[in-house]
XYZ file of C-alpha atoms in Angstrom:
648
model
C 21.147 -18.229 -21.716
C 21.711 -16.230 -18.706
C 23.352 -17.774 -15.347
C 22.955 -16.835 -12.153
C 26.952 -16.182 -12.634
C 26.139 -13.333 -15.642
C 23.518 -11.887 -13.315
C 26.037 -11.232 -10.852
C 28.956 -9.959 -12.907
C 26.442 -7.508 -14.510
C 24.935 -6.248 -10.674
C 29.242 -6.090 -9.429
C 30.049 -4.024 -12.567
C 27.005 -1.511 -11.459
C 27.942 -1.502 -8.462
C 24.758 -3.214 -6.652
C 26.349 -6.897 -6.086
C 23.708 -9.961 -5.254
C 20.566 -7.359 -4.514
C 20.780 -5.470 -8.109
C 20.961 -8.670 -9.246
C 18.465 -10.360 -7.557
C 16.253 -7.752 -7.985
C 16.644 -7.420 -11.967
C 16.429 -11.529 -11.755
C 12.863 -10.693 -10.246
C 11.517 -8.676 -13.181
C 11.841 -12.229 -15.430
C 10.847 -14.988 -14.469
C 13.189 -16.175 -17.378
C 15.855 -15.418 -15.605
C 14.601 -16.894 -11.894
C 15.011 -20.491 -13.395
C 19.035 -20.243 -13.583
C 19.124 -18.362 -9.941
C 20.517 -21.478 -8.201
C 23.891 -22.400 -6.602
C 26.834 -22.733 -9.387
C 27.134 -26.141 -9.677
C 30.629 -26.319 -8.202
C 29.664 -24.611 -4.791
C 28.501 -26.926 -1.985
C 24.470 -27.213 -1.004
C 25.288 -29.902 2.030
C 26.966 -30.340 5.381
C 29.088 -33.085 3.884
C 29.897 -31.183 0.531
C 32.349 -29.078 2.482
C 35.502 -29.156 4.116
C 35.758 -29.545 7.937
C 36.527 -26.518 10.219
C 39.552 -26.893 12.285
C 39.428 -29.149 15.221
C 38.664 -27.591 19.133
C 38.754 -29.652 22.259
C 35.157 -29.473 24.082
C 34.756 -27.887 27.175
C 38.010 -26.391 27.323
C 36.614 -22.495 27.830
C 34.256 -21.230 30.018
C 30.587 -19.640 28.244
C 31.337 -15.852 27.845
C 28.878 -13.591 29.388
C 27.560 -10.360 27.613
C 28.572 -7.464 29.667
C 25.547 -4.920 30.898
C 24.662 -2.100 28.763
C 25.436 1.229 30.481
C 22.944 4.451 30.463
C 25.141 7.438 29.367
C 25.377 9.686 32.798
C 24.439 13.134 31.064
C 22.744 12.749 27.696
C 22.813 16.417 27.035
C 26.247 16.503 26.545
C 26.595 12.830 24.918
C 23.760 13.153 22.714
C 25.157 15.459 20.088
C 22.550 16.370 17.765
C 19.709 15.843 20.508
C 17.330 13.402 19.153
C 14.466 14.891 17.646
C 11.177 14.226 18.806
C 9.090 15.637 15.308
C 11.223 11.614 14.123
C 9.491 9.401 16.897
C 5.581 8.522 17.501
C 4.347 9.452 20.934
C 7.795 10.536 22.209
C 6.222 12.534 24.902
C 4.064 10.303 25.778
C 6.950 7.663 26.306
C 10.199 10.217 26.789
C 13.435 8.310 27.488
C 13.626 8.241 31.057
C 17.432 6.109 30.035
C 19.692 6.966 26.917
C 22.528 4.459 25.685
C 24.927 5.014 23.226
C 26.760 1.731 21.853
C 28.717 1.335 18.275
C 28.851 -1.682 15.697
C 32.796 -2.497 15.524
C 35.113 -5.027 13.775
C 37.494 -6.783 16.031
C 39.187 -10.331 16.684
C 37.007 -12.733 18.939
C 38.822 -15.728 20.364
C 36.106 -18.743 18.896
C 38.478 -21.132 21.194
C 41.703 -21.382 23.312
C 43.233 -23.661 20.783
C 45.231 -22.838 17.489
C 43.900 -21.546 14.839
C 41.352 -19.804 16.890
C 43.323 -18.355 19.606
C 44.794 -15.901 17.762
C 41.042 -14.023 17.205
C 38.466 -14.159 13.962
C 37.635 -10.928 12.694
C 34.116 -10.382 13.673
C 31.419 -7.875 14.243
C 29.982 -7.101 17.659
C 28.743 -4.288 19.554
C 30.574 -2.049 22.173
C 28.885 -0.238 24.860
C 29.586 3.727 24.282
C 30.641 3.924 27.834
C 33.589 2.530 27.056
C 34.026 0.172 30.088
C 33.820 -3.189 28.222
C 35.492 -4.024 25.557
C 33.642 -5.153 21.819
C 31.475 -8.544 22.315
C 29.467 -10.854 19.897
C 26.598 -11.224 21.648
C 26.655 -7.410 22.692
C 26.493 -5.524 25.880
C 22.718 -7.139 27.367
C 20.326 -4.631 27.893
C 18.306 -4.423 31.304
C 14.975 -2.947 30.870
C 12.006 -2.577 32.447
C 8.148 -1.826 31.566
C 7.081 1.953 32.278
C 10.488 2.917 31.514
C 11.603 4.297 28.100
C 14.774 4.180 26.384
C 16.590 6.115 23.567
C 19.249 3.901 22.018
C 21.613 5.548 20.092
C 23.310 3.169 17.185
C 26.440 4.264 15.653
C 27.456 2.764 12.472
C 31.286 2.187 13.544
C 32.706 -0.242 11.248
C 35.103 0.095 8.395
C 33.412 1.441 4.952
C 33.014 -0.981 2.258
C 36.397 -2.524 0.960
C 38.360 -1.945 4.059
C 36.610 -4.682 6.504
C 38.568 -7.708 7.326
C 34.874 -9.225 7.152
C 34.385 -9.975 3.731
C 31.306 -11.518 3.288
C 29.135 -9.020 5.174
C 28.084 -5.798 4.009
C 28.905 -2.900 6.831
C 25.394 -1.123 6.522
C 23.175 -1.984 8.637
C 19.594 -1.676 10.513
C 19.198 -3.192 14.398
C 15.798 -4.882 14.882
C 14.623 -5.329 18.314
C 13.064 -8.669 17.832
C 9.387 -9.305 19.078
C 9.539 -5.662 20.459
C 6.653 -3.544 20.517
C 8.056 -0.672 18.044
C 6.954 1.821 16.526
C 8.159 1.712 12.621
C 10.728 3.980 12.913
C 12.485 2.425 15.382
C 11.994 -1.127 14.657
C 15.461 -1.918 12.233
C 13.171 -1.771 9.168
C 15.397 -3.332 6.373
C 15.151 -0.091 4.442
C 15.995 2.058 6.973
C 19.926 1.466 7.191
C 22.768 3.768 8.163
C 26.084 3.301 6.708
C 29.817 3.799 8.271
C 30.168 7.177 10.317
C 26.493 7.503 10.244
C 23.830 6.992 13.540
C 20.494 6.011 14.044
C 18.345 6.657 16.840
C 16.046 3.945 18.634
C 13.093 5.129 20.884
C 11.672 1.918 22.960
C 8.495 2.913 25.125
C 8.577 0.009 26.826
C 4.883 -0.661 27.327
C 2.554 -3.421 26.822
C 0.772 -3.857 23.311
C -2.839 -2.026 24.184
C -1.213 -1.323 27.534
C -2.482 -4.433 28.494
C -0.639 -6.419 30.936
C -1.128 -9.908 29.603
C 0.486 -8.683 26.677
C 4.099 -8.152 28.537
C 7.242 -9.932 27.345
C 10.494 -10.984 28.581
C 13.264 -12.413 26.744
C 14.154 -10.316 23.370
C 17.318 -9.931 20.787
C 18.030 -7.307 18.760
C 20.135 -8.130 15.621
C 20.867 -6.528 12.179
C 18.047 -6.882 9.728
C 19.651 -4.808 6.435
C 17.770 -6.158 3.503
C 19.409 -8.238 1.600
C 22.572 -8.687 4.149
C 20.671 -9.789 7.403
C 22.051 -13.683 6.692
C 25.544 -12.824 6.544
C 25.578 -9.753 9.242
C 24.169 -11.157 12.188
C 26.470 -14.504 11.223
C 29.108 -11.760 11.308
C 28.400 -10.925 14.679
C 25.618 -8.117 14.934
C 23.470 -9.351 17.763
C 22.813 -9.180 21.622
C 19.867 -9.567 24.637
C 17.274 -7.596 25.624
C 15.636 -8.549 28.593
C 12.228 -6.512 29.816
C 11.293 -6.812 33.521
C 8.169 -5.632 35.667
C 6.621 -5.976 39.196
C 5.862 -9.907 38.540
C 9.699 -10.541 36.660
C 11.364 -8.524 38.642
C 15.175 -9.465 38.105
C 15.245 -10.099 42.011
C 14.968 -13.446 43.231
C 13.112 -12.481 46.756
C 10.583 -10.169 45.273
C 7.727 -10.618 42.735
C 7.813 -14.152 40.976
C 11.013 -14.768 42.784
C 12.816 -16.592 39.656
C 16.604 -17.260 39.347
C 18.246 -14.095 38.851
C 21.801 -12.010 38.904
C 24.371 -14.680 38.515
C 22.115 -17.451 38.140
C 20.266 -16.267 35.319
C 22.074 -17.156 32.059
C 21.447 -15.782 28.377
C 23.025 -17.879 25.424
C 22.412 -18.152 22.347
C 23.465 -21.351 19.765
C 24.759 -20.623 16.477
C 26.521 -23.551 14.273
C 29.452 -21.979 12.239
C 32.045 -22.962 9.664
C 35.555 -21.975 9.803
C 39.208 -21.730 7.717
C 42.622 -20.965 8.207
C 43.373 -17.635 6.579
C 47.222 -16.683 5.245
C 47.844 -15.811 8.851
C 47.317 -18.622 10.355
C 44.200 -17.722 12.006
C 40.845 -18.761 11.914
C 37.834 -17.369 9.584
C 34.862 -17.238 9.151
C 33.297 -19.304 5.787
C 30.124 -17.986 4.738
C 28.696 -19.453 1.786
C 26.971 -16.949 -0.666
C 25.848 -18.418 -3.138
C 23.684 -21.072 -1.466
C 19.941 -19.784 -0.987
C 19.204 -22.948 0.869
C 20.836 -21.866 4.052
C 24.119 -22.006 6.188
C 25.126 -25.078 8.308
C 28.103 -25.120 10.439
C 30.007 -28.180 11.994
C 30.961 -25.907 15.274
C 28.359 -25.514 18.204
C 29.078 -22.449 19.293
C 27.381 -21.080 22.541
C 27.925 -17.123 23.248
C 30.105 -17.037 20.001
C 32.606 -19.778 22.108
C 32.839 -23.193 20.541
C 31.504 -25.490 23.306
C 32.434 -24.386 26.288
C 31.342 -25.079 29.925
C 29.131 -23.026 32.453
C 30.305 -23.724 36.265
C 26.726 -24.319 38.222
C 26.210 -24.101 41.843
C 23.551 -26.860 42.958
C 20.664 -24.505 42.797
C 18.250 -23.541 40.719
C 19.037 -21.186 37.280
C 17.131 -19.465 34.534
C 18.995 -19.982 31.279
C 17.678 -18.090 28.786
C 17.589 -20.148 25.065
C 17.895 -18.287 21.701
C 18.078 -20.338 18.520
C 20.608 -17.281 16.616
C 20.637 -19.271 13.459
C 21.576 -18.813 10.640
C 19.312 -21.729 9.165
C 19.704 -24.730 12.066
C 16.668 -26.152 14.421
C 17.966 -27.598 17.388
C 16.021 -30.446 19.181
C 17.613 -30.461 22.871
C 18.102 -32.653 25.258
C 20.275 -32.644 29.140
C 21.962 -35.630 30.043
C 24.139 -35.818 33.592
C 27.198 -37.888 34.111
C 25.640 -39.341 36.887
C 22.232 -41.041 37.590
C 19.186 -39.148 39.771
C 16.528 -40.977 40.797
C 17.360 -44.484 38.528
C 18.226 -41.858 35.095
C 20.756 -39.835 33.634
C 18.071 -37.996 31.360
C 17.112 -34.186 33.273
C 13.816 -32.684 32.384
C 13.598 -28.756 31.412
C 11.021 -27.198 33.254
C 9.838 -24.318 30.556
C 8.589 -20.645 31.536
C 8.426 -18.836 28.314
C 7.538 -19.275 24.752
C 9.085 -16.974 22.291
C 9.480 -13.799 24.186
C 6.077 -14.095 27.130
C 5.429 -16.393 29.741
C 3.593 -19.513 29.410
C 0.164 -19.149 31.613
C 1.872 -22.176 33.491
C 4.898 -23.570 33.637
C 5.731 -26.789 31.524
C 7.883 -29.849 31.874
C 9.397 -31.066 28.880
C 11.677 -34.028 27.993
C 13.349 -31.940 25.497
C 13.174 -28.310 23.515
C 12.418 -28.108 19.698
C 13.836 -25.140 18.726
C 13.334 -23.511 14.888
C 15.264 -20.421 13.874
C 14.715 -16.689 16.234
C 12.829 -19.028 18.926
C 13.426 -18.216 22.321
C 12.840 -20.406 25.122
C 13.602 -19.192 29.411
C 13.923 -22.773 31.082
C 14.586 -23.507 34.860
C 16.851 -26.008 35.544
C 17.290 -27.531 39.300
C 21.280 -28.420 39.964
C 20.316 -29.309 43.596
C 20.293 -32.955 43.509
C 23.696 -33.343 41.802
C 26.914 -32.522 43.572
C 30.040 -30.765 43.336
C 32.383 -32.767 40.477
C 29.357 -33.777 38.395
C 28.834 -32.697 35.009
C 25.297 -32.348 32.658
C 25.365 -32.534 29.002
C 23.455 -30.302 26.376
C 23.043 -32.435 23.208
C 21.452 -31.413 20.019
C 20.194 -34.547 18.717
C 18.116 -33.049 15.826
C 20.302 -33.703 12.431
C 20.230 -31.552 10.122
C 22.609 -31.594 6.636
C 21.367 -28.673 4.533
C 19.636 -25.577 4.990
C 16.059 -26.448 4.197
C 15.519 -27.897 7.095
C 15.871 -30.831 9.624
C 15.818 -34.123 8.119
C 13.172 -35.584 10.485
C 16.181 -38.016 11.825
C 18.046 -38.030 15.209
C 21.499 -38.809 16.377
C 23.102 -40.487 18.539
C 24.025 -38.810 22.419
C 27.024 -39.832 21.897
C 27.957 -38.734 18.948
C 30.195 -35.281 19.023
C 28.399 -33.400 16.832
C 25.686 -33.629 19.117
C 27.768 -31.416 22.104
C 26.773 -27.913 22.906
C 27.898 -27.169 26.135
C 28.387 -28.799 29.743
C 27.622 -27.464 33.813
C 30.278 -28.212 35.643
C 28.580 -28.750 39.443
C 30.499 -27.089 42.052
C 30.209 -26.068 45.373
C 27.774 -23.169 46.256
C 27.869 -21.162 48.917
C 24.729 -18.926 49.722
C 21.029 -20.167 50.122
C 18.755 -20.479 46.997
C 15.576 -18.325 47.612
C 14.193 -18.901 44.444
C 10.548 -20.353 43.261
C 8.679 -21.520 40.502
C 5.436 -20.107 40.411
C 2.156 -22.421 39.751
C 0.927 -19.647 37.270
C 1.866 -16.590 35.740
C -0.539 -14.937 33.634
C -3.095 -15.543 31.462
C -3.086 -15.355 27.309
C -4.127 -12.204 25.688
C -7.699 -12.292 25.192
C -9.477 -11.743 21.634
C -12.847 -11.139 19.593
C -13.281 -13.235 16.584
C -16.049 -10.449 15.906
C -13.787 -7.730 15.561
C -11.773 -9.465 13.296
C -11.292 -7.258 10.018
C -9.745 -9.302 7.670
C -8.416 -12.996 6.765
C -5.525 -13.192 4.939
C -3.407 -16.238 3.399
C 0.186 -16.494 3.506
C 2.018 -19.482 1.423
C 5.746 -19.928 1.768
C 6.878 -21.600 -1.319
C 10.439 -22.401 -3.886
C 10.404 -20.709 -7.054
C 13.436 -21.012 -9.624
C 16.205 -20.346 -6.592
C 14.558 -17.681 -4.439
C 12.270 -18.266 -1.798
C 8.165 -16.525 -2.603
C 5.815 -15.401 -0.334
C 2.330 -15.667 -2.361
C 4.201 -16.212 -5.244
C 6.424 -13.301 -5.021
C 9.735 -12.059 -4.263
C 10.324 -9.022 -1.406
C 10.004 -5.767 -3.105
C 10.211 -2.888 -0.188
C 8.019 -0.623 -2.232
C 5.287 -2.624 -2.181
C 2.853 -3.350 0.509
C 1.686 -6.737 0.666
C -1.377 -5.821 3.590
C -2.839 -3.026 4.576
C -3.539 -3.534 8.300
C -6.161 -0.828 10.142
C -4.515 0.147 13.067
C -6.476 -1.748 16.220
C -7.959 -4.422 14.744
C -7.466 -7.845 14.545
C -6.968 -9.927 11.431
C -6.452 -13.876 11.071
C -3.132 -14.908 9.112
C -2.882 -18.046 7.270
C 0.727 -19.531 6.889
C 1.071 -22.363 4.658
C 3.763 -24.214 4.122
C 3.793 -24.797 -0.041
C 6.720 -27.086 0.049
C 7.135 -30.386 1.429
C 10.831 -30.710 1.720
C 11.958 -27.650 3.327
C 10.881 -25.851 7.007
C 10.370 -22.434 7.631
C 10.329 -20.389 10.382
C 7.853 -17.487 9.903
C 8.414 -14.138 12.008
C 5.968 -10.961 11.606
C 7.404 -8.090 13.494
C 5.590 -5.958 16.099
C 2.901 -8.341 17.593
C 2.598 -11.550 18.639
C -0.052 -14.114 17.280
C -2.338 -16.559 19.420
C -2.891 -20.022 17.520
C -6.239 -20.735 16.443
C -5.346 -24.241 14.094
C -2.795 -26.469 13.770
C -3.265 -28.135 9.827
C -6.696 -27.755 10.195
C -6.843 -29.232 14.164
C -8.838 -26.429 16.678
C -5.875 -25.045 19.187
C -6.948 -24.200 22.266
C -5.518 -21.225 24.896
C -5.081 -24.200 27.462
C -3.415 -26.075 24.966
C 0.716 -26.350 24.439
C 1.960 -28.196 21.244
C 4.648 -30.926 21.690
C 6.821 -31.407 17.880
C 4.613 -34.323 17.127
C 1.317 -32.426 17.130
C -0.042 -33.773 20.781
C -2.005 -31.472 22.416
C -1.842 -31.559 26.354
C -3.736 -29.284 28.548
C -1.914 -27.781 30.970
C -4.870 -26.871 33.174
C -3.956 -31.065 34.876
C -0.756 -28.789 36.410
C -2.381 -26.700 38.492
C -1.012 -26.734 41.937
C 0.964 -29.800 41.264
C 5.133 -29.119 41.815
C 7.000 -29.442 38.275
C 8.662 -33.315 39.701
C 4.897 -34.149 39.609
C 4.237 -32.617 36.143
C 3.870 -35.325 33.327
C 6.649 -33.935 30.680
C 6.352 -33.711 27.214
C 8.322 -34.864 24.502
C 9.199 -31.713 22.639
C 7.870 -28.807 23.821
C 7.247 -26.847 20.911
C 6.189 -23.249 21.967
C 2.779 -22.348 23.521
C -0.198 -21.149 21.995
C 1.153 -17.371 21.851
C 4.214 -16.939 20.177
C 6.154 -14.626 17.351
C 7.764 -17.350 14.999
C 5.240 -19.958 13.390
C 7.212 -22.390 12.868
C 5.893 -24.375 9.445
C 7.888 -28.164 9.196
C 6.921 -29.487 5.420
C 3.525 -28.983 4.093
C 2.202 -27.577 7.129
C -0.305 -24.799 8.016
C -1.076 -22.665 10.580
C -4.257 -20.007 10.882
C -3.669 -17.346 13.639
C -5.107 -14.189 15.154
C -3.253 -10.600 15.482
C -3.615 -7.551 16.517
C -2.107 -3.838 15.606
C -2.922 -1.236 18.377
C -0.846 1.846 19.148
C 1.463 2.522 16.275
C 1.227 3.569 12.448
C 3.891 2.408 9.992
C 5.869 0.082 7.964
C 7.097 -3.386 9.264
C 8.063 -6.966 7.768
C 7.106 -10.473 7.939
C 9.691 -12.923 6.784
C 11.122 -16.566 7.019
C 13.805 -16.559 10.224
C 16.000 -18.775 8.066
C 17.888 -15.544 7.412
C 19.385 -17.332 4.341
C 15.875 -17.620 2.985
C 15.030 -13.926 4.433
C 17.515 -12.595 1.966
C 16.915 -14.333 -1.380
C 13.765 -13.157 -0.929
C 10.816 -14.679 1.766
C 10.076 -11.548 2.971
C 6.726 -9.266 2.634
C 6.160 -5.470 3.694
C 2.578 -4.310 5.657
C 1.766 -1.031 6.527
C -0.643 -0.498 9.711
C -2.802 2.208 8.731
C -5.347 4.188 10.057
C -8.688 2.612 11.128
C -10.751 2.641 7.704
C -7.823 3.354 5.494
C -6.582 -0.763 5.389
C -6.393 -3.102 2.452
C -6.279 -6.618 0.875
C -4.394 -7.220 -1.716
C -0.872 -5.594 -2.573
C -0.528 -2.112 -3.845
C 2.728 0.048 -4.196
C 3.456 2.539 -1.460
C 3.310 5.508 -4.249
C -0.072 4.660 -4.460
C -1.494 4.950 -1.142
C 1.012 7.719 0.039
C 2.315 11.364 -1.140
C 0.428 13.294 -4.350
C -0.638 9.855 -5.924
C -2.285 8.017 -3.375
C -5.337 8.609 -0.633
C -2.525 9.277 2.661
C -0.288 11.536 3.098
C 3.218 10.825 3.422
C 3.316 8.071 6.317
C 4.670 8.760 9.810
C 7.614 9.243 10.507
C 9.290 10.292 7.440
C 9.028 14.222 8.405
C 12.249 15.285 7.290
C 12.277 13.963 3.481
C 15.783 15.985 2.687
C 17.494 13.418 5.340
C 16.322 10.482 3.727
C 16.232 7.757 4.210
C 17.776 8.572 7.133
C 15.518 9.735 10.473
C 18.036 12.331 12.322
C 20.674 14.443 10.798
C 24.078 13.538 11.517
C 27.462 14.621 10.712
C 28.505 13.183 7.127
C 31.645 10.730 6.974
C 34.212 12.298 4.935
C 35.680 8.588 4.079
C 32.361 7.892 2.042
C 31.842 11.776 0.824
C 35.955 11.651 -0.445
C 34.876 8.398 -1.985
């Protein structure tokens, strides 16, 4: 009888660890039924031992540096990127270059012992060299008609010399809910290792160069197949915020939101830690459980919970859920009562990475795995000495999923992060616009094709229609244009998963069955509210909502048990390979995950056929964009080798 323990001393003896085994596991179904946990390692929150203790609120939220533009990218950009490796790069030439590196370093979790004295970690560093490594990296600043070439150097140590042990350092970088092309979207096949680069070319323009379709708030984070769990809990992630005449990153122009010092990024990751021989705090990550990772530290901007001094103004604090496998229900609480309450409404802007048509006032933020949420917060009524509490008060004890259950505010666990109130000293010209812009529009008679997606538990790896990723397969062919309705169904009634499909973003048609209308936002109970009764009312006059739970245009679908979801989606501009997957990375790598191709109009697909059939001398296409180079596969520009891996 073969054990998911055989499987993987067979894969380490050739060489392939987890995936080789994973993948052979795949071939037989036989062997699927034993691919589950040992029995010995831990599946719950309780099962394992506590991290070591760190006072709350005892170091300030760390703030990602800015990403620098190199000043002459002739003479940093050595090889030039090629163009022939890029769709429509004159049409969208890099008007900005950057240069930044994937590193391992020691990142201070906490002032206290064990954690003062660093955790090896991955991060990014700017190739400007002014800042040093981060985890969240340097924050890019972007705007719409202006395109960027990111170069991504590989930096870290090659396999067996990393302090990180349970990461693997090759890697992709997937700018998430960008509009990019295939080649430069951090396809999970399409990783570099140590020494080696990777260009990304970002155009920077709206899907269909329509401007409804513009977008705000994105990360970009490592997506190698089979490692994307364990390397973005590493550290391999940062911001990437997109601005245009309406957004503007200026709070007395356009819109006129918060902005420079008073708008925040953070993202919330729960983590698990040890003491290593040297006294110092480590990183647990648990391999061999495909249910998914659950930490017992909030950490906030890689900082166990820290505190964010406020001025009594408004801010824009940008929200990412980083994962690994948590959903966070959120709530503010202030030390001090406004108005006959200590409870402080978020008034929402964004869902997922676009604006909201109209702002919305919600008691509290559910919050599923990759979701983003930009929220305004008002500090004005409270003065300089108070404090306001961000609780999670969602529990959660494994990595399926939330248990449905809440806790207590004032139970510890519940802590992310407090605003200390102080004393401010310059005027707040900020606003909150009424409206902002309406959804993308769409034609149910264009639509090509309906497909059905169900997200199900099969003998220890997570299926997608039954079946396990295979990168050489394409699961839909998509023409290039048109629009197609996606089923997701939840097949499981004791496990949640958030669903992300990279390049565009879908519009909501149903909820289980329910009509969803545009005007329509969703709290976590199902209630449908329209927010057309806003209009012109100021957000203190806005009934809230319970839970906001995203809008009706969005790029995770997030399924709770035995839920279902039918959507509509679009594929203009680009040709190529992309993924869809669960953003419970855990589940990601063991193996919820599908490939489609968009293809040119006429040339689509149902059904699943392998790529050697519909490319190259076997199939009806020739070999898809951009692979023009097929001697530096699977690699996209030729680089300088690294003599470390060629010696090896």
């Amino acid at each position: 009888m073969a054990t998911r323990r055989d499987l993987l001393k067979l894969a380490l003896a050739t060489g392939g660890g987890t995936l080789a085994a994973r993948r052979a596991a795949a071939q037989n179904y036989e062997y699927t039924r034993f691919l589950c946990p040992p029995d010995d390692r831990p599946r719950d929150l309780d099962d394992m031992p506590p991290s070591p203790p760190a006072r709350p609120f005892a170091v300030p939220l760390f703030k990602p540096p800015v990403m620098q533009p190199v000043a002459d990218p002739k003479r940093n950009f050595l090889p030039p990127p090629n163009p022939a490796a890029h769709q429509r790069y004159e049409e969208f030439r890099p008007q900005k270059f950057y240069e930044i590196h994937e590193r391992e370093f020691r990142w201070a979790f906490h002032s206290d012992p064990p954690y003062a004295g660093g955790t090896w970690v991955w991060g990014f560093q700017d190739g400007v060299g002014k800042s040093p490594p981060s985890s969240p990296g340097p924050t890019y600043l972007a705007r719409y008609g202006e395109p960027v070439m990111v170069r991504r150097y590989n930096s870290l140590p090659t396999v067996g010399h990393s302090e990180v042990r349970f990461a693997l350092p090759s890697t992709t970088s997937h700018l998430h809910n960008g509009h990019t092309a295939s080649e430069s979207d951090g396809n999970p096949q399409d990783w570099i290792d140590s020494g080696e680069f990777w260009d990304h070319h970002y155009g920077n323009f709206p899907a269909a160069f329509d401007p409804r379709e513009k977008l705000t708030t994105l990360w970009y984070h490592d997506h190698r197949l089979d490692f994307t769990a364990a390397n973005v809990y590493a550290g391999l992630f940062g911001f990437y915020f997109l601005f245009d005449e309406d957004d503007t990153g200026d709070e007395t122009t356009g819109w006129r939101l918060p902005s420079g010092d008073y708008d925040v990024a953070f993202v919330l990751e729960d983590m698990r830690f040890d003491v290593d021989e040297a006294g110092h705090a480590r990183m647990v990550f648990e391999n061999f459980n495909t249910d998914g990772m659950i930490g017992d530290r909030m950490t906030v901007n890689r900082i166990i919970t820290p505190y964010l001094q406020v001025e009594p103004r408004k801010y824009r604090l940008r929200i990412l859920n980083g994962g690994p496998s948590r959903f966070y229900q959120l709530f503010l609480r202030a030390s001090r009562k406004v108005g006959g309450t200590d409870r402080v409404n978020f008034t929402v802007i964004t869902g997922d990475g676009n604006f909201l048509p109209e702002p919305v006032v919600a008691e509290s933020l559910f919050m599923s795995v990759a979701q983003r949420y930009d929220v305004i917060l008002d500090f004005s009524a409270y003065k300089p000495g108070d404090h306001l509490y961000l609780h999670n008060l969602l529990e959660q004890i494994n990595g399926r999923g939330p248990s449905g259950r809440m806790l207590d505010t004032t139970d510890e666990e519940s802590l992310l992060m407090r605003f200390d109130v102080v004393a401010g000293n310059r005027e707040d010209p900020s606003r909150i616009p009424d409206f902002f812009r309406p959804l993308p529009s769409y034609d149910l008679d264009q639509v090509r094709r309906e497909r059905t997606w169900v997200f199900d538990y099969d003998g220890g790896l997570w299926t997608i229609n039954g079946k396990v990723m295979e990168p050489n397969r394409i699961d839909a062919g998509i023409d290039q244009g048109s629009f197609e309705i996606w089923n997701f169904r939840n097949g499981g009634n004791d496990w949640s998963h958030p669903i992300h499909s990279h390049f565009s973003e879908f519009i909501i048609l149903e909820v289980n069955g329910k009509p969803f209308e545009g005007r329509f936002i969703q709290d976590k109970d199902g209630e449908e509210m329209s927010i057309g009764e806003y209009l012109g009312r100021p957000p203190e006059a806005r009934r809230p909502i319970r839970a906001f739970y995203g809008g009706a245009r969005r790029d995770v679908a997030t399924l709770l048990p035995d839920d279902e979801l039918k959507v509509i989606m679009r594929w203009p501009d680009f040709l190529g390979k992309h993924v869809m997957h669960c953003h419970n990375v855990v589940h990601e790598d063991h193996a919820m995950m599908v490939r489609w191709d968009i293809m040119e109009p006429g040339k689509g697909f149902s059904g699943s056929k392998q790529a050697r059939d519909v490319y190259g001398p076997n199939g009806p296409l020739p070999e898809p964009f951009p692979d023009p180079r097929p001697e530096s596969k699977p690699h996209l520009e030729i680089r300088p080798r690294n003599p470390a891996i060629e010696e090896g």
